Amino acid sequence: MIVQINSSPSEKPEWGLIELNGELIMPNDEGNKDLELGSLSFDDETPVMIVGSHELRGSIIKLKQPFAVLRKQKGSELDVEYEVIGMITKKVLFDQYPKSIMR
């Protein structure tokens, strides 16, 4: 999952990557195209994601090589151009077992 972190008019926006290890089992309902996954917050420098009744704690990792976020420009069939709309330099990694929480 790729999310925009911040934006400044003078430079390209910084984006982040969220990496979840494991399996997400989504409901079989086909009408959930805009389904909210969960909420992401930061406890000091530790990212915390709440998904349903589970709490995931992660870490922020700097990528060895940055990724560019591209937007395809429409043109003729043979003329294809891409615009760089952002850069990804960090990822939030959730690689620990989730903690069950009661609401």
GROMACS .gro file of N, CA and C in nm:
model
  309
    1MET      N    1   0.085  -0.115   0.000
    1MET     CA    2   0.000   0.000   0.000
    1MET      C    3   0.091   0.123   0.000
    2ILE      N    4   0.059   0.218  -0.086
    2ILE     CA    5   0.139   0.339  -0.096
    2ILE      C    6   0.053   0.457  -0.054
    3VAL      N    7   0.106   0.541   0.035
    3VAL     CA    8   0.032   0.656   0.085
    3VAL      C    9   0.119   0.781   0.076
    4GLN      N   10   0.056   0.896   0.056
    4GLN     CA   11   0.129   1.022   0.051
    4GLN      C   12   0.156   1.070   0.193
    5ILE      N   13   0.280   1.108   0.222
    5ILE     CA   14   0.319   1.151   0.356
    5ILE      C   15   0.304   1.301   0.371
    6ASN      N   16   0.371   1.377   0.286
    6ASN     CA   17   0.360   1.523   0.294
    6ASN      C   18   0.381   1.581   0.156
    7SER      N   19   0.349   1.708   0.141
    7SER     CA   20   0.361   1.772   0.012
    7SER      C   21   0.404   1.916   0.031
    8SER      N   22   0.499   1.959  -0.050
    8SER     CA   23   0.545   2.098  -0.049
    8SER      C   24   0.535   2.149  -0.192
    9PRO      N   25   0.489   2.271  -0.212
    9PRO     CA   26   0.476   2.321  -0.349
    9PRO      C   27   0.609   2.330  -0.424
   10SER      N   28   0.721   2.340  -0.352
   10SER     CA   29   0.850   2.359  -0.417
   10SER      C   30   0.919   2.228  -0.456
   11GLU      N   31   0.873   2.115  -0.406
   11GLU     CA   32   0.938   1.988  -0.438
   11GLU      C   33   0.835   1.877  -0.456
   12LYS      N   34   0.882   1.764  -0.506
   12LYS     CA   35   0.794   1.649  -0.526
   12LYS      C   36   0.747   1.596  -0.391
   13PRO      N   37   0.622   1.551  -0.381
   13PRO     CA   38   0.572   1.498  -0.254
   13PRO      C   39   0.648   1.372  -0.210
   14GLU      N   40   0.660   1.356  -0.080
   14GLU     CA   41   0.720   1.234  -0.024
   14GLU      C   42   0.608   1.135   0.003
   15TRP      N   43   0.627   1.013  -0.043
   15TRP     CA   44   0.529   0.907  -0.023
   15TRP      C   45   0.592   0.800   0.065
   16GLY      N   46   0.510   0.714   0.121
   16GLY     CA   47   0.558   0.605   0.204
   16GLY      C   48   0.494   0.474   0.161
   17LEU      N   49   0.557   0.366   0.197
   17LEU     CA   50   0.510   0.232   0.163
   17LEU      C   51   0.474   0.162   0.293
   18ILE      N   52   0.359   0.097   0.296
   18ILE     CA   53   0.318   0.019   0.414
   18ILE      C   54   0.327  -0.128   0.377
   19GLU      N   55   0.406  -0.204   0.453
   19GLU     CA   56   0.425  -0.346   0.426
   19GLU      C   57   0.368  -0.428   0.541
   20LEU      N   58   0.276  -0.517   0.508
   20LEU     CA   59   0.217  -0.608   0.606
   20LEU      C   60   0.262  -0.750   0.573
   21ASN      N   61   0.310  -0.822   0.672
   21ASN     CA   62   0.344  -0.963   0.652
   21ASN      C   63   0.228  -1.047   0.702
   22GLY      N   64   0.192  -1.147   0.624
   22GLY     CA   65   0.079  -1.232   0.662
   22GLY      C   66  -0.029  -1.224   0.557
   23GLU      N   67  -0.150  -1.256   0.597
   23GLU     CA   68  -0.262  -1.263   0.504
   23GLU      C   69  -0.378  -1.181   0.557
   24LEU      N   70  -0.435  -1.099   0.470
   24LEU     CA   71  -0.557  -1.026   0.503
   24LEU      C   72  -0.673  -1.098   0.437
   25ILE      N   73  -0.768  -1.140   0.515
   25ILE     CA   74  -0.886  -1.208   0.461
   25ILE      C   75  -0.999  -1.106   0.457
   26MET      N   76  -1.036  -1.068   0.336
   26MET     CA   77  -1.139  -0.966   0.316
   26MET      C   78  -1.276  -1.033   0.306
   27PRO      N   79  -1.382  -0.960   0.339
   27PRO     CA   80  -1.516  -1.015   0.322
   27PRO      C   81  -1.544  -1.046   0.175
   28ASN      N   82  -1.630  -1.142   0.151
   28ASN     CA   83  -1.661  -1.183   0.015
   28ASN      C   84  -1.754  -1.086  -0.057
   29ASP      N   85  -1.799  -0.983   0.009
   29ASP     CA   86  -1.892  -0.887  -0.050
   29ASP      C   87  -1.821  -0.809  -0.160
   30GLU      N   88  -1.873  -0.818  -0.283
   30GLU     CA   89  -1.813  -0.750  -0.397
   30GLU      C   90  -1.831  -0.598  -0.391
   31GLY      N   91  -1.925  -0.549  -0.312
   31GLY     CA   92  -1.953  -0.407  -0.306
   31GLY      C   93  -1.855  -0.328  -0.221
   32ASN      N   94  -1.753  -0.390  -0.163
   32ASN     CA   95  -1.659  -0.322  -0.073
   32ASN      C   96  -1.534  -0.275  -0.146
   33LYS      N   97  -1.550  -0.199  -0.253
   33LYS     CA   98  -1.433  -0.151  -0.326
   33LYS      C   99  -1.361  -0.041  -0.249
   34ASP      N  100  -1.433   0.037  -0.168
   34ASP     CA  101  -1.372   0.143  -0.088
   34ASP      C  102  -1.366   0.103   0.058
   35LEU      N  103  -1.326  -0.019   0.085
   35LEU     CA  104  -1.320  -0.072   0.220
   35LEU      C  105  -1.202  -0.010   0.296
   36GLU      N  106  -1.228   0.038   0.417
   36GLU     CA  107  -1.122   0.095   0.500
   36GLU      C  108  -1.049  -0.020   0.567
   37LEU      N  109  -0.917  -0.020   0.556
   37LEU     CA  110  -0.836  -0.127   0.612
   37LEU      C  111  -0.821  -0.112   0.763
   38GLY      N  112  -0.791   0.006   0.810
   38GLY     CA  113  -0.769   0.028   0.952
   38GLY      C  114  -0.722   0.170   0.974
   39SER      N  115  -0.670   0.196   1.094
   39SER     CA  116  -0.620   0.330   1.125
   39SER      C  117  -0.472   0.321   1.161
   40LEU      N  118  -0.397   0.419   1.115
   40LEU     CA  119  -0.253   0.424   1.138
   40LEU      C  120  -0.222   0.548   1.221
   41SER      N  121  -0.148   0.528   1.330
   41SER     CA  122  -0.105   0.639   1.414
   41SER      C  123   0.039   0.612   1.458
   42PHE      N  124   0.099   0.710   1.524
   42PHE     CA  125   0.237   0.695   1.569
   42PHE      C  126   0.244   0.722   1.718
   43ASP      N  127   0.301   0.625   1.793
   43ASP     CA  128   0.324   0.637   1.936
   43ASP      C  129   0.472   0.669   1.951
   44ASP      N  130   0.505   0.796   1.971
   44ASP     CA  131   0.642   0.847   1.961
   44ASP      C  132   0.692   0.820   1.820
   45GLU      N  133   0.788   0.732   1.801
   45GLU     CA  134   0.839   0.699   1.669
   45GLU      C  135   0.791   0.562   1.620
   46THR      N  136   0.705   0.497   1.698
   46THR     CA  137   0.659   0.362   1.664
   46THR      C  138   0.524   0.369   1.593
   47PRO      N  139   0.515   0.317   1.470
   47PRO     CA  140   0.386   0.315   1.401
   47PRO      C  141   0.294   0.209   1.462
   48VAL      N  142   0.168   0.244   1.481
   48VAL     CA  143   0.068   0.153   1.537
   48VAL      C  144  -0.050   0.151   1.441
   49MET      N  145  -0.089   0.031   1.398
   49MET     CA  146  -0.203   0.017   1.307
   49MET      C  147  -0.308  -0.071   1.374
   50ILE      N  148  -0.432  -0.022   1.374
   50ILE     CA  149  -0.544  -0.097   1.429
   50ILE      C  150  -0.624  -0.152   1.310
   51VAL      N  151  -0.634  -0.284   1.301
   51VAL     CA  152  -0.711  -0.350   1.196
   51VAL      C  153  -0.814  -0.438   1.266
   52GLY      N  154  -0.940  -0.397   1.261
   52GLY     CA  155  -1.044  -0.472   1.330
   52GLY      C  156  -1.018  -0.472   1.479
   53SER      N  157  -1.003  -0.592   1.536
   53SER     CA  158  -0.975  -0.604   1.679
   53SER      C  159  -0.830  -0.644   1.705
   54HIS      N  160  -0.740  -0.603   1.614
   54HIS     CA  161  -0.598  -0.635   1.627
   54HIS      C  162  -0.514  -0.509   1.621
   55GLU      N  163  -0.411  -0.505   1.704
   55GLU     CA  164  -0.316  -0.395   1.705
   55GLU      C  165  -0.182  -0.445   1.652
   56LEU      N  166  -0.129  -0.375   1.552
   56LEU     CA  167   0.000  -0.409   1.494
   56LEU      C  168   0.099  -0.298   1.528
   57ARG      N  169   0.217  -0.335   1.573
   57ARG     CA  170   0.324  -0.239   1.599
   57ARG      C  171   0.433  -0.265   1.497
   58GLY      N  172   0.486  -0.158   1.441
   58GLY     CA  173   0.584  -0.173   1.335
   58GLY      C  174   0.706  -0.088   1.355
   59SER      N  175   0.781  -0.074   1.248
   59SER     CA  176   0.903   0.007   1.250
   59SER      C  177   0.915   0.079   1.116
   60ILE      N  178   0.986   0.192   1.118
   60ILE     CA  179   1.009   0.269   0.996
   60ILE      C  180   1.148   0.234   0.945
   61ILE      N  181   1.155   0.195   0.819
   61ILE     CA  182   1.280   0.150   0.759
   61ILE      C  183   1.309   0.236   0.636
   62LYS      N  184   1.433   0.284   0.626
   62LYS     CA  185   1.474   0.359   0.507
   62LYS      C  186   1.506   0.259   0.397
   63LEU      N  187   1.452   0.283   0.277
   63LEU     CA  188   1.475   0.193   0.165
   63LEU      C  189   1.618   0.206   0.113
   64LYS      N  190   1.677   0.096   0.068
   64LYS     CA  191   1.812   0.100   0.013
   64LYS      C  192   1.815   0.182  -0.115
   65GLN      N  193   1.710   0.166  -0.197
   65GLN     CA  194   1.696   0.243  -0.319
   65GLN      C  195   1.558   0.305  -0.321
   66PRO      N  196   1.546   0.434  -0.349
   66PRO     CA  197   1.414   0.497  -0.351
   66PRO      C  198   1.333   0.452  -0.473
   67PHE      N  199   1.201   0.461  -0.461
   67PHE     CA  200   1.109   0.432  -0.570
   67PHE      C  201   1.051   0.564  -0.618
   68ALA      N  202   1.021   0.571  -0.745
   68ALA     CA  203   0.951   0.687  -0.801
   68ALA      C  204   0.804   0.651  -0.820
   69VAL      N  205   0.715   0.743  -0.785
   69VAL     CA  206   0.572   0.727  -0.810
   69VAL      C  207   0.544   0.796  -0.942
   70LEU      N  208   0.494   0.720  -1.041
   70LEU     CA  209   0.476   0.770  -1.176
   70LEU      C  210   0.329   0.781  -1.213
   71ARG      N  211   0.298   0.877  -1.298
   71ARG     CA  212   0.164   0.891  -1.356
   71ARG      C  213   0.180   0.886  -1.507
   72LYS      N  214   0.104   0.796  -1.571
   72LYS     CA  215   0.111   0.781  -1.715
   72LYS      C  216   0.038   0.897  -1.781
   73GLN      N  217   0.105   0.961  -1.876
   73GLN     CA  218   0.046   1.071  -1.950
   73GLN      C  219  -0.020   1.016  -2.076
   74LYS      N  220  -0.141   1.059  -2.102
   74LYS     CA  221  -0.212   1.012  -2.221
   74LYS      C  222  -0.159   1.085  -2.343
   75GLY      N  223  -0.133   1.009  -2.445
   75GLY     CA  224  -0.084   1.064  -2.571
   75GLY      C  225  -0.132   0.973  -2.682
   76SER      N  226  -0.060   0.972  -2.791
   76SER     CA  227  -0.095   0.880  -2.900
   76SER      C  228  -0.057   0.738  -2.860
   77GLU      N  229  -0.094   0.643  -2.942
   77GLU     CA  230  -0.067   0.501  -2.910
   77GLU      C  231   0.082   0.472  -2.901
   78LEU      N  232   0.163   0.538  -2.982
   78LEU     CA  233   0.308   0.511  -2.984
   78LEU      C  234   0.386   0.604  -2.890
   79ASP      N  235   0.326   0.714  -2.850
   79ASP     CA  236   0.394   0.812  -2.766
   79ASP      C  237   0.347   0.797  -2.622
   80VAL      N  238   0.432   0.739  -2.536
   80VAL     CA  239   0.398   0.720  -2.396
   80VAL      C  240   0.495   0.800  -2.311
   81GLU      N  241   0.442   0.881  -2.219
   81GLU     CA  242   0.524   0.958  -2.129
   81GLU      C  243   0.478   0.933  -1.986
   82TYR      N  244   0.572   0.942  -1.892
   82TYR     CA  245   0.542   0.925  -1.751
   82TYR      C  246   0.589   1.050  -1.676
   83GLU      N  247   0.509   1.095  -1.581
   83GLU     CA  248   0.543   1.209  -1.498
   83GLU      C  249   0.575   1.158  -1.357
   84VAL      N  250   0.687   1.202  -1.301
   84VAL     CA  251   0.722   1.167  -1.163
   84VAL      C  252   0.641   1.257  -1.071
   85ILE      N  253   0.552   1.197  -0.991
   85ILE     CA  254   0.467   1.276  -0.902
   85ILE      C  255   0.508   1.263  -0.756
   86GLY      N  256   0.605   1.177  -0.727
   86GLY     CA  257   0.650   1.162  -0.589
   86GLY      C  258   0.764   1.063  -0.578
   87MET      N  259   0.825   1.060  -0.459
   87MET     CA  260   0.934   0.966  -0.430
   87MET      C  261   0.902   0.890  -0.302
   88ILE      N  262   0.940   0.761  -0.300
   88ILE     CA  263   0.923   0.677  -0.181
   88ILE      C  264   1.063   0.647  -0.129
   89THR      N  265   1.092   0.693  -0.007
   89THR     CA  266   1.224   0.670   0.052
   89THR      C  267   1.217   0.587   0.180
   90LYS      N  268   1.096   0.570   0.237
   90LYS     CA  269   1.081   0.496   0.363
   90LYS      C  270   0.963   0.401   0.352
   91LYS      N  271   0.970   0.296   0.434
   91LYS     CA  272   0.854   0.208   0.445
   91LYS      C  273   0.824   0.182   0.591
   92VAL      N  274   0.697   0.157   0.618
   92VAL     CA  275   0.653   0.118   0.751
   92VAL      C  276   0.630  -0.032   0.746
   93LEU      N  277   0.707  -0.106   0.823
   93LEU     CA  278   0.703  -0.252   0.820
   93LEU      C  279   0.633  -0.305   0.944
   94PHE      N  280   0.527  -0.382   0.925
   94PHE     CA  281   0.457  -0.451   1.034
   94PHE      C  282   0.487  -0.599   1.017
   95ASP      N  283   0.584  -0.650   1.093
   95ASP     CA  284   0.628  -0.789   1.076
   95ASP      C  285   0.612  -0.873   1.203
   96GLN      N  286   0.544  -0.820   1.305
   96GLN     CA  287   0.524  -0.893   1.429
   96GLN      C  288   0.381  -0.946   1.434
   97TYR      N  289   0.359  -1.044   1.520
   97TYR     CA  290   0.223  -1.096   1.539
   97TYR      C  291   0.133  -0.988   1.598
   98PRO      N  292   0.009  -0.980   1.551
   98PRO     CA  293  -0.081  -0.878   1.606
   98PRO      C  294  -0.123  -0.910   1.748
   99LYS      N  295  -0.152  -0.804   1.824
   99LYS     CA  296  -0.200  -0.817   1.960
   99LYS      C  297  -0.352  -0.799   1.956
  100SER      N  298  -0.427  -0.890   2.017
  100SER     CA  299  -0.572  -0.878   2.021
  100SER      C  300  -0.612  -0.771   2.121
  101ILE      N  301  -0.707  -0.688   2.080
  101ILE     CA  302  -0.756  -0.584   2.171
  101ILE      C  303  -0.907  -0.597   2.183
  102MET      N  304  -0.959  -0.558   2.298
  102MET     CA  305  -1.102  -0.561   2.323
  102MET      C  306  -1.153  -0.419   2.316
  103ARG      N  307  -1.267  -0.401   2.250
  103ARG     CA  308  -1.326  -0.267   2.241
  103ARG      C  309  -1.452  -0.260   2.321
   0.00000   0.00000   0.00000
